Amino acid sequence: VQQYELELRFGLTLAQLDCDANGASDLQEISSSPSLDCNNNAVLDACEVQGFSVYADHPLGHYSYGVSTDGNRAYVTGEAEDIVYAYDISDPLAPTEVGMASVTGLALYSVPVDDYLYVSSYSDGLYVLDKSGLEPPPSNSEMPMVGHLTAPTNILRFVAAGDYLYLPAEVTGFHVASIADRANPVLVGSLTTSANVRGVVVSGNYAFAAASLEGLYVIDVTDPTVPSLVSQVDTPDKALGIAQLGENHVIVADLSSLQVIDVSAPTSPAVVGTVPGLVNARNVMVEGNIAYAGTASGLIAYDMSNPALPVFLAQVSTTADVYQTALATNNLVSACSSYGLVVTSSLSLDVNGDGV
């Protein structure tokens, strides 16, 4: 079974695997020295993926709904005071507030682009904040508002790609805004959908959207002013989060599972892999071949080297549900609903550091 799973994961036989790149196959090394594989799982102990290191467990005293990152800076949206906070996490052991801004209505999610931070509001569209004046600690300054798109409202996990923002809105569907003028977003296209659109990723001419009770939407955005629905695939539960896995797959978090979907043929997407048994899996983030699922049980990592056979890697428990996770340089920052921020190490399958 171990040999079968490893061959599926890596597309190699055990005789070919050389995870530490020393010229000897892992099988040869383990055969000659069994102590190199103490847990007898056919993987060199030196190549085992280590668990998470928790650097900071940081209560904020307010609800943390979303987090985005830009280098070593994290932007946290929370509902208690309708405030967006900027934290410097150059020292992951001690996140330090370096800026803030007030918005009208519940601050939901944010996306940084160049000198600007786009923040969605539950009731008041999209705000544009200038973050260029933020300085390292101990400074703490306000990010001024420089632009505002009043509609749509209730924009959820949105993304930027090129000169456009792709905006999933819970009630009104899918929208596209031009940010050719970064400080002045302009709504240029909309698609009315029958299900609430909760999150989106964009690859090439297509947007892939987590569409609540209707699973995955595949939307043609070749012309951003006229987005069109080209296909849909059901998921077992309510699709809330989505992430891109390589060129040909997306992963959908649908509360109770992760669904790995082959989108290489956008008109006929197909589920090829599943991680069942999750609780409140609201979001998923991908780093290389590792998927991080944000759940009620904490942050859970899976090896997606073979999309058809996800393999559990590690888990870190959190005080509250993980609503969103973002990568900041070499660390992961998670917004944990009623608690605050948790900063952990990321995991890597690049043991020999060659970038592969």
mmCIF file of C-alpha atoms in Angstrom:
data_model
loop_
_atom_site.group_PDB
_atom_site.id
_atom_site.type_symbol
_atom_site.label_atom_id
_atom_site.label_comp_id
_atom_site.label_asym_id
_atom_site.label_seq_id
_atom_site.Cartn_x
_atom_site.Cartn_y
_atom_site.Cartn_z
ATOM 1 C CA VAL A 1 0.000 0.000 0.000
ATOM 2 C CA GLN A 2 2.818 2.406 0.896
ATOM 3 C CA GLN A 3 4.574 1.751 -2.384
ATOM 4 C CA TYR A 4 1.333 2.203 -4.335
ATOM 5 C CA GLU A 5 0.559 5.540 -2.627
ATOM 6 C CA LEU A 6 4.062 6.902 -3.102
ATOM 7 C CA GLU A 7 4.105 5.960 -6.768
ATOM 8 C CA LEU A 8 0.747 7.679 -7.254
ATOM 9 C CA ARG A 9 1.905 10.799 -5.402
ATOM 10 C CA PHE A 10 5.178 11.295 -7.208
ATOM 11 C CA GLY A 11 4.768 9.435 -10.491
ATOM 12 C CA LEU A 12 7.930 7.437 -9.754
ATOM 13 C CA THR A 13 8.679 3.953 -8.513
ATOM 14 C CA LEU A 14 10.352 3.592 -5.123
ATOM 15 C CA ALA A 15 13.519 2.580 -6.959
ATOM 16 C CA GLN A 16 13.565 6.029 -8.633
ATOM 17 C CA LEU A 17 12.781 8.261 -5.646
ATOM 18 C CA ASP A 18 15.771 10.281 -4.434
ATOM 19 C CA CYS A 19 14.214 12.932 -2.203
ATOM 20 C CA ASP A 20 17.500 14.215 -0.766
ATOM 21 C CA ALA A 21 19.162 14.364 -4.207
ATOM 22 C CA ASN A 22 22.320 12.576 -3.130
ATOM 23 C CA GLY A 23 22.475 10.197 -6.110
ATOM 24 C CA ALA A 24 21.256 7.141 -4.211
ATOM 25 C CA SER A 25 17.623 6.109 -4.389
ATOM 26 C CA ASP A 26 15.668 6.303 -1.149
ATOM 27 C CA LEU A 27 14.995 2.562 -1.389
ATOM 28 C CA GLN A 28 18.733 1.825 -1.562
ATOM 29 C CA GLU A 29 19.459 4.042 1.445
ATOM 30 C CA ILE A 30 16.663 2.549 3.559
ATOM 31 C CA SER A 31 17.617 -1.008 2.587
ATOM 32 C CA SER A 32 21.242 -0.467 3.590
ATOM 33 C CA SER A 33 20.396 1.457 6.758
ATOM 34 C CA PRO A 34 16.870 0.861 8.144
ATOM 35 C CA SER A 35 17.492 3.426 10.887
ATOM 36 C CA LEU A 36 17.078 6.145 8.232
ATOM 37 C CA ASP A 37 13.344 5.297 8.149
ATOM 38 C CA CYS A 38 12.410 5.012 11.816
ATOM 39 C CA ASN A 39 8.655 4.966 11.269
ATOM 40 C CA ASN A 40 8.931 2.404 8.451
ATOM 41 C CA ASN A 41 6.796 4.369 5.975
ATOM 42 C CA ALA A 42 9.235 4.063 3.027
ATOM 43 C CA VAL A 43 10.161 7.772 3.279
ATOM 44 C CA LEU A 44 13.556 8.894 4.513
ATOM 45 C CA ASP A 45 13.168 10.551 7.909
ATOM 46 C CA ALA A 46 15.251 13.488 6.612
ATOM 47 C CA CYS A 47 12.617 14.058 3.947
ATOM 48 C CA GLU A 48 9.566 13.828 6.176
ATOM 49 C CA VAL A 49 7.479 16.989 6.164
ATOM 50 C CA GLN A 50 7.633 18.493 9.642
ATOM 51 C CA GLY A 51 4.572 19.786 11.451
ATOM 52 C CA PHE A 52 3.576 23.397 11.863
ATOM 53 C CA SER A 53 5.519 25.697 14.158
ATOM 54 C CA VAL A 54 3.215 28.183 15.851
ATOM 55 C CA TYR A 55 5.049 31.502 16.108
ATOM 56 C CA ALA A 56 2.297 33.795 17.350
ATOM 57 C CA ASP A 57 -1.118 33.152 18.842
ATOM 58 C CA HIS A 58 -2.328 36.709 18.805
ATOM 59 C CA PRO A 59 -5.758 37.678 20.186
ATOM 60 C CA LEU A 60 -6.948 40.949 18.700
ATOM 61 C CA GLY A 61 -9.969 41.695 20.840
ATOM 62 C CA HIS A 62 -12.210 41.826 17.783
ATOM 63 C CA TYR A 63 -13.576 39.545 15.090
ATOM 64 C CA SER A 64 -11.067 38.593 12.373
ATOM 65 C CA TYR A 65 -12.889 37.835 9.157
ATOM 66 C CA GLY A 66 -10.218 37.988 6.477
ATOM 67 C CA VAL A 67 -6.499 38.421 5.973
ATOM 68 C CA SER A 68 -4.353 39.340 2.973
ATOM 69 C CA THR A 69 -0.604 39.776 2.795
ATOM 70 C CA ASP A 70 2.028 41.823 1.014
ATOM 71 C CA GLY A 71 5.542 40.684 1.837
ATOM 72 C CA ASN A 72 5.855 40.774 5.627
ATOM 73 C CA ARG A 73 2.726 42.848 6.110
ATOM 74 C CA ALA A 74 -0.698 41.404 6.907
ATOM 75 C CA TYR A 75 -4.013 43.224 6.499
ATOM 76 C CA VAL A 76 -6.798 42.054 8.775
ATOM 77 C CA THR A 77 -10.477 42.815 8.289
ATOM 78 C CA GLY A 78 -12.806 42.527 11.256
ATOM 79 C CA GLU A 79 -16.344 43.475 12.075
ATOM 80 C CA ALA A 80 -16.264 44.837 15.619
ATOM 81 C CA GLU A 81 -15.264 48.386 14.710
ATOM 82 C CA ASP A 82 -15.435 48.228 10.896
ATOM 83 C CA ILE A 83 -11.683 48.703 10.873
ATOM 84 C CA VAL A 84 -8.909 47.337 8.682
ATOM 85 C CA TYR A 85 -5.655 46.724 10.526
ATOM 86 C CA ALA A 86 -2.142 46.474 9.080
ATOM 87 C CA TYR A 87 0.388 44.338 10.953
ATOM 88 C CA ASP A 88 4.108 43.976 10.442
ATOM 89 C CA ILE A 89 5.119 40.331 10.852
ATOM 90 C CA SER A 90 8.810 40.614 10.027
ATOM 91 C CA ASP A 91 9.194 39.084 13.477
ATOM 92 C CA PRO A 92 6.585 36.306 13.332
ATOM 93 C CA LEU A 93 6.797 35.913 17.104
ATOM 94 C CA ALA A 94 5.499 39.441 17.642
ATOM 95 C CA PRO A 95 3.022 40.826 15.064
ATOM 96 C CA THR A 96 2.970 44.597 15.453
ATOM 97 C CA GLU A 97 0.218 46.961 14.356
ATOM 98 C CA VAL A 98 1.550 49.593 11.943
ATOM 99 C CA GLY A 99 -1.617 51.036 10.449
ATOM 100 C CA MET A 100 -5.383 51.085 10.309
ATOM 101 C CA ALA A 101 -8.350 52.547 8.442
ATOM 102 C CA SER A 102 -12.073 52.866 9.083
ATOM 103 C CA VAL A 103 -14.731 51.867 6.569
ATOM 104 C CA THR A 104 -18.522 52.042 6.600
ATOM 105 C CA GLY A 105 -20.251 48.729 7.161
ATOM 106 C CA LEU A 106 -18.721 45.380 8.011
ATOM 107 C CA ALA A 107 -15.169 45.065 6.617
ATOM 108 C CA LEU A 108 -15.045 41.687 4.884
ATOM 109 C CA TYR A 109 -11.958 40.977 2.756
ATOM 110 C CA SER A 110 -8.974 42.807 1.310
ATOM 111 C CA VAL A 111 -6.566 42.539 -1.611
ATOM 112 C CA PRO A 112 -3.303 44.543 -1.915
ATOM 113 C CA VAL A 113 -2.236 45.814 -5.348
ATOM 114 C CA ASP A 114 0.840 48.034 -5.673
ATOM 115 C CA ASP A 115 0.448 50.986 -3.263
ATOM 116 C CA TYR A 116 -3.237 50.322 -2.642
ATOM 117 C CA LEU A 117 -5.404 48.070 -0.507
ATOM 118 C CA TYR A 118 -8.888 47.204 -1.761
ATOM 119 C CA VAL A 119 -11.337 46.421 1.045
ATOM 120 C CA SER A 120 -14.843 45.030 0.590
ATOM 121 C CA SER A 121 -17.654 46.225 2.833
ATOM 122 C CA TYR A 122 -20.791 44.289 3.632
ATOM 123 C CA SER A 123 -23.073 47.249 2.954
ATOM 124 C CA ASP A 124 -20.993 49.868 1.142
ATOM 125 C CA GLY A 125 -19.171 48.390 -1.833
ATOM 126 C CA LEU A 126 -15.407 48.556 -2.192
ATOM 127 C CA TYR A 127 -12.954 50.962 -0.567
ATOM 128 C CA VAL A 128 -9.522 51.920 -1.900
ATOM 129 C CA LEU A 129 -6.910 52.693 0.770
ATOM 130 C CA ASP A 130 -3.445 54.150 0.187
ATOM 131 C CA LYS A 131 -0.954 51.981 2.075
ATOM 132 C CA SER A 132 2.188 53.585 0.662
ATOM 133 C CA GLY A 133 2.773 55.612 3.831
ATOM 134 C CA LEU A 134 3.009 52.644 6.184
ATOM 135 C CA GLU A 135 6.340 52.410 7.981
ATOM 136 C CA PRO A 136 8.023 49.630 9.984
ATOM 137 C CA PRO A 137 7.352 49.446 13.732
ATOM 138 C CA PRO A 138 7.023 51.303 16.011
ATOM 139 C CA SER A 139 5.193 53.696 13.692
ATOM 140 C CA ASN A 140 1.408 53.389 13.482
ATOM 141 C CA SER A 141 -0.406 55.470 10.892
ATOM 142 C CA GLU A 142 -3.781 55.668 9.211
ATOM 143 C CA MET A 143 -4.267 54.462 5.653
ATOM 144 C CA PRO A 144 -6.238 57.213 3.892
ATOM 145 C CA MET A 145 -9.205 56.364 1.703
ATOM 146 C CA VAL A 146 -8.580 57.501 -1.885
ATOM 147 C CA GLY A 147 -11.368 55.773 -3.799
ATOM 148 C CA HIS A 148 -14.759 54.109 -3.412
ATOM 149 C CA LEU A 149 -16.881 51.842 -5.600
ATOM 150 C CA THR A 150 -20.395 51.917 -4.146
ATOM 151 C CA ALA A 151 -21.725 48.772 -5.831
ATOM 152 C CA PRO A 152 -21.856 45.830 -5.701
ATOM 153 C CA THR A 153 -22.202 45.263 -1.961
ATOM 154 C CA ASN A 154 -21.352 42.201 0.129
ATOM 155 C CA ILE A 155 -18.256 41.342 -1.911
ATOM 156 C CA LEU A 156 -16.685 38.182 -0.547
ATOM 157 C CA ARG A 157 -13.300 36.556 -1.340
ATOM 158 C CA PHE A 158 -12.273 38.593 -4.362
ATOM 159 C CA VAL A 159 -9.020 38.629 -6.334
ATOM 160 C CA ALA A 160 -6.954 40.906 -8.559
ATOM 161 C CA ALA A 161 -5.531 39.827 -11.917
ATOM 162 C CA GLY A 162 -3.837 42.342 -14.186
ATOM 163 C CA ASP A 163 -5.886 45.518 -14.363
ATOM 164 C CA TYR A 164 -9.070 43.927 -13.051
ATOM 165 C CA LEU A 165 -10.716 42.952 -9.792
ATOM 166 C CA TYR A 166 -12.973 39.901 -9.924
ATOM 167 C CA LEU A 167 -15.723 40.374 -7.372
ATOM 168 C CA PRO A 168 -17.966 37.566 -6.080
ATOM 169 C CA ALA A 169 -21.006 39.102 -4.403
ATOM 170 C CA GLU A 170 -23.200 37.046 -2.123
ATOM 171 C CA VAL A 171 -26.520 38.238 -3.519
ATOM 172 C CA THR A 172 -25.947 39.879 -6.894
ATOM 173 C CA GLY A 173 -23.604 37.405 -8.601
ATOM 174 C CA PHE A 174 -20.209 37.878 -10.232
ATOM 175 C CA HIS A 175 -18.722 41.242 -11.190
ATOM 176 C CA VAL A 176 -15.585 42.676 -12.802
ATOM 177 C CA ALA A 177 -14.077 46.085 -12.030
ATOM 178 C CA SER A 178 -11.275 47.789 -13.923
ATOM 179 C CA ILE A 179 -8.391 49.105 -11.817
ATOM 180 C CA ALA A 180 -6.379 50.506 -14.723
ATOM 181 C CA ASP A 181 -6.599 53.661 -12.616
ATOM 182 C CA ARG A 182 -5.661 52.033 -9.322
ATOM 183 C CA ALA A 183 -7.346 54.610 -7.101
ATOM 184 C CA ASN A 184 -10.601 54.664 -9.081
ATOM 185 C CA PRO A 185 -12.128 51.235 -9.701
ATOM 186 C CA VAL A 186 -14.865 51.156 -12.325
ATOM 187 C CA LEU A 187 -17.458 48.395 -12.647
ATOM 188 C CA VAL A 188 -17.237 47.082 -16.227
ATOM 189 C CA GLY A 189 -19.008 43.711 -16.262
ATOM 190 C CA SER A 190 -21.538 41.623 -14.340
ATOM 191 C CA LEU A 191 -23.059 38.161 -14.464
ATOM 192 C CA THR A 192 -26.262 37.402 -12.584
ATOM 193 C CA THR A 193 -26.097 33.947 -10.992
ATOM 194 C CA SER A 194 -28.724 31.750 -9.354
ATOM 195 C CA ALA A 195 -26.450 30.911 -6.406
ATOM 196 C CA ASN A 196 -24.453 33.095 -4.055
ATOM 197 C CA VAL A 197 -20.858 33.410 -5.294
ATOM 198 C CA ARG A 198 -18.510 33.181 -2.323
ATOM 199 C CA GLY A 199 -14.961 33.138 -3.707
ATOM 200 C CA VAL A 200 -13.055 33.237 -6.985
ATOM 201 C CA VAL A 201 -9.702 32.535 -8.628
ATOM 202 C CA VAL A 202 -8.684 33.536 -12.144
ATOM 203 C CA SER A 203 -6.477 31.666 -14.597
ATOM 204 C CA GLY A 204 -6.055 32.783 -18.181
ATOM 205 C CA ASN A 205 -9.421 33.499 -19.770
ATOM 206 C CA TYR A 206 -11.456 31.828 -17.025
ATOM 207 C CA ALA A 207 -12.653 32.625 -13.541
ATOM 208 C CA PHE A 208 -13.469 29.731 -11.235
ATOM 209 C CA ALA A 209 -15.991 30.556 -8.536
ATOM 210 C CA ALA A 210 -17.164 28.818 -5.374
ATOM 211 C CA ALA A 211 -20.920 29.028 -5.875
ATOM 212 C CA SER A 212 -22.454 27.933 -2.600
ATOM 213 C CA LEU A 213 -25.179 25.311 -3.216
ATOM 214 C CA GLU A 214 -24.258 25.056 -6.906
ATOM 215 C CA GLY A 215 -20.647 24.021 -6.366
ATOM 216 C CA LEU A 216 -18.188 25.335 -8.936
ATOM 217 C CA TYR A 217 -18.919 27.881 -11.650
ATOM 218 C CA VAL A 218 -16.560 28.221 -14.618
ATOM 219 C CA ILE A 219 -16.891 31.717 -16.084
ATOM 220 C CA ASP A 220 -15.384 32.928 -19.356
ATOM 221 C CA VAL A 221 -13.756 36.329 -18.799
ATOM 222 C CA THR A 222 -12.015 36.622 -22.161
ATOM 223 C CA ASP A 223 -13.936 39.879 -22.461
ATOM 224 C CA PRO A 224 -14.166 41.141 -18.856
ATOM 225 C CA THR A 225 -17.063 43.397 -19.787
ATOM 226 C CA VAL A 226 -19.201 40.373 -20.741
ATOM 227 C CA PRO A 227 -18.481 37.488 -18.346
ATOM 228 C CA SER A 228 -20.383 34.337 -19.270
ATOM 229 C CA LEU A 229 -21.068 31.077 -17.445
ATOM 230 C CA VAL A 230 -19.721 28.128 -19.442
ATOM 231 C CA SER A 231 -20.056 25.201 -17.031
ATOM 232 C CA GLN A 232 -20.861 24.098 -13.512
ATOM 233 C CA VAL A 233 -20.099 21.086 -11.337
ATOM 234 C CA ASP A 234 -21.804 20.124 -8.088
ATOM 235 C CA THR A 235 -20.018 19.659 -4.788
ATOM 236 C CA PRO A 236 -21.400 17.599 -1.879
ATOM 237 C CA ASP A 237 -21.906 20.611 0.388
ATOM 238 C CA LYS A 238 -21.982 24.410 0.222
ATOM 239 C CA ALA A 239 -18.942 25.697 -1.723
ATOM 240 C CA LEU A 240 -17.412 28.631 0.173
ATOM 241 C CA GLY A 241 -13.709 28.792 -0.701
ATOM 242 C CA ILE A 242 -11.543 28.083 -3.725
ATOM 243 C CA ALA A 243 -7.859 27.978 -4.685
ATOM 244 C CA GLN A 244 -5.873 27.267 -7.844
ATOM 245 C CA LEU A 245 -3.737 24.097 -7.904
ATOM 246 C CA GLY A 246 -1.275 24.253 -10.776
ATOM 247 C CA GLU A 247 -2.532 24.960 -14.269
ATOM 248 C CA ASN A 248 -5.232 22.318 -14.512
ATOM 249 C CA HIS A 249 -6.958 22.028 -11.136
ATOM 250 C CA VAL A 250 -8.827 24.014 -8.533
ATOM 251 C CA ILE A 251 -9.689 23.016 -4.974
ATOM 252 C CA VAL A 252 -13.079 23.890 -3.528
ATOM 253 C CA ALA A 253 -13.737 24.015 0.223
ATOM 254 C CA ASP A 254 -17.382 23.056 0.751
ATOM 255 C CA LEU A 255 -17.731 23.018 4.553
ATOM 256 C CA SER A 256 -17.477 19.238 4.902
ATOM 257 C CA SER A 257 -14.696 18.445 2.417
ATOM 258 C CA LEU A 258 -12.143 19.584 -0.118
ATOM 259 C CA GLN A 259 -13.038 18.796 -3.718
ATOM 260 C CA VAL A 260 -10.181 18.675 -6.243
ATOM 261 C CA ILE A 261 -11.551 19.519 -9.672
ATOM 262 C CA ASP A 262 -9.851 19.100 -13.041
ATOM 263 C CA VAL A 263 -10.557 22.242 -15.091
ATOM 264 C CA SER A 264 -8.199 21.525 -17.980
ATOM 265 C CA ALA A 265 -11.333 21.364 -20.147
ATOM 266 C CA PRO A 266 -13.270 24.386 -18.851
ATOM 267 C CA THR A 267 -16.531 23.301 -20.470
ATOM 268 C CA SER A 268 -16.481 19.942 -18.663
ATOM 269 C CA PRO A 269 -14.848 20.213 -15.226
ATOM 270 C CA ALA A 270 -14.662 16.985 -13.222
ATOM 271 C CA VAL A 271 -13.992 16.088 -9.594
ATOM 272 C CA VAL A 272 -10.887 13.904 -9.424
ATOM 273 C CA GLY A 273 -9.967 13.917 -5.734
ATOM 274 C CA THR A 274 -11.612 14.428 -2.347
ATOM 275 C CA VAL A 275 -10.661 15.108 1.257
ATOM 276 C CA PRO A 276 -13.756 14.092 3.268
ATOM 277 C CA GLY A 277 -14.688 14.478 6.910
ATOM 278 C CA LEU A 278 -13.883 18.160 7.493
ATOM 279 C CA VAL A 279 -15.841 20.491 9.768
ATOM 280 C CA ASN A 280 -16.610 24.046 8.657
ATOM 281 C CA ALA A 281 -14.045 24.028 5.846
ATOM 282 C CA ARG A 282 -14.658 27.615 4.753
ATOM 283 C CA ASN A 283 -11.488 28.323 2.814
ATOM 284 C CA VAL A 284 -8.457 26.767 1.186
ATOM 285 C CA MET A 285 -5.067 28.191 0.201
ATOM 286 C CA VAL A 286 -2.406 26.578 -1.977
ATOM 287 C CA GLU A 287 1.368 26.910 -1.722
ATOM 288 C CA GLY A 288 3.054 24.868 -4.427
ATOM 289 C CA ASN A 289 1.642 21.352 -4.052
ATOM 290 C CA ILE A 290 0.394 21.897 -0.504
ATOM 291 C CA ALA A 291 -3.221 22.798 0.232
ATOM 292 C CA TYR A 292 -4.104 24.412 3.557
ATOM 293 C CA ALA A 293 -7.721 23.981 4.640
ATOM 294 C CA GLY A 294 -9.153 26.430 7.167
ATOM 295 C CA THR A 295 -11.605 24.547 9.394
ATOM 296 C CA ALA A 296 -13.255 24.533 12.807
ATOM 297 C CA SER A 297 -10.469 22.174 13.882
ATOM 298 C CA GLY A 298 -7.721 24.546 12.813
ATOM 299 C CA LEU A 299 -5.418 24.673 9.802
ATOM 300 C CA ILE A 300 -4.881 21.336 8.049
ATOM 301 C CA ALA A 301 -2.252 20.714 5.352
ATOM 302 C CA TYR A 302 -2.452 18.158 2.540
ATOM 303 C CA ASP A 303 0.034 17.062 -0.105
ATOM 304 C CA MET A 304 -1.615 17.535 -3.496
ATOM 305 C CA SER A 305 1.300 16.289 -5.621
ATOM 306 C CA ASN A 306 -1.176 13.835 -7.087
ATOM 307 C CA PRO A 307 -4.538 15.671 -7.241
ATOM 308 C CA ALA A 308 -6.368 12.330 -7.276
ATOM 309 C CA LEU A 309 -4.808 11.245 -3.987
ATOM 310 C CA PRO A 310 -4.558 14.032 -1.390
ATOM 311 C CA VAL A 311 -2.350 13.009 1.531
ATOM 312 C CA PHE A 312 -2.571 14.458 5.047
ATOM 313 C CA LEU A 313 0.611 16.241 6.152
ATOM 314 C CA ALA A 314 0.013 18.161 9.372
ATOM 315 C CA GLN A 315 -2.515 20.052 11.473
ATOM 316 C CA VAL A 316 -2.403 22.912 13.949
ATOM 317 C CA SER A 317 -5.342 23.533 16.271
ATOM 318 C CA THR A 318 -6.687 27.052 16.674
ATOM 319 C CA THR A 319 -8.905 28.664 19.292
ATOM 320 C CA ALA A 320 -11.583 29.540 16.714
ATOM 321 C CA ASP A 321 -12.541 28.674 13.133
ATOM 322 C CA VAL A 322 -9.979 29.625 10.483
ATOM 323 C CA TYR A 323 -11.781 31.987 8.097
ATOM 324 C CA GLN A 324 -8.886 32.830 5.772
ATOM 325 C CA THR A 325 -5.165 32.072 5.444
ATOM 326 C CA ALA A 326 -2.519 33.950 3.466
ATOM 327 C CA LEU A 327 1.196 33.446 2.829
ATOM 328 C CA ALA A 328 3.515 36.170 4.116
ATOM 329 C CA THR A 329 7.064 35.562 2.882
ATOM 330 C CA ASN A 330 7.841 32.225 4.618
ATOM 331 C CA ASN A 331 4.994 32.162 7.117
ATOM 332 C CA LEU A 332 1.256 31.587 7.117
ATOM 333 C CA VAL A 333 -1.116 34.103 8.675
ATOM 334 C CA SER A 334 -4.614 32.926 9.566
ATOM 335 C CA ALA A 335 -7.627 35.029 10.531
ATOM 336 C CA CYS A 336 -9.389 33.037 13.235
ATOM 337 C CA SER A 337 -12.914 34.466 13.496
ATOM 338 C CA SER A 338 -13.700 35.446 17.098
ATOM 339 C CA TYR A 339 -10.101 35.106 18.279
ATOM 340 C CA GLY A 340 -7.583 36.985 16.159
ATOM 341 C CA LEU A 341 -4.428 36.065 14.255
ATOM 342 C CA VAL A 342 -2.344 32.917 14.290
ATOM 343 C CA VAL A 343 1.086 32.987 12.608
ATOM 344 C CA THR A 344 2.626 29.619 11.758
ATOM 345 C CA SER A 345 5.398 28.230 9.616
ATOM 346 C CA SER A 346 4.513 27.155 6.120
ATOM 347 C CA LEU A 347 5.309 23.610 5.018
ATOM 348 C CA SER A 348 7.507 22.723 2.080
ATOM 349 C CA LEU A 349 8.003 19.638 -0.045
ATOM 350 C CA ASP A 350 11.176 21.090 -1.570
ATOM 351 C CA VAL A 351 13.543 19.225 0.732
ATOM 352 C CA ASN A 352 16.733 19.784 -1.248
ATOM 353 C CA GLY A 353 15.982 23.464 -1.938
ATOM 354 C CA ASP A 354 16.201 23.224 -5.726
ATOM 355 C CA GLY A 355 12.884 25.000 -6.295
ATOM 356 C CA VAL A 356 11.111 21.823 -7.451
#
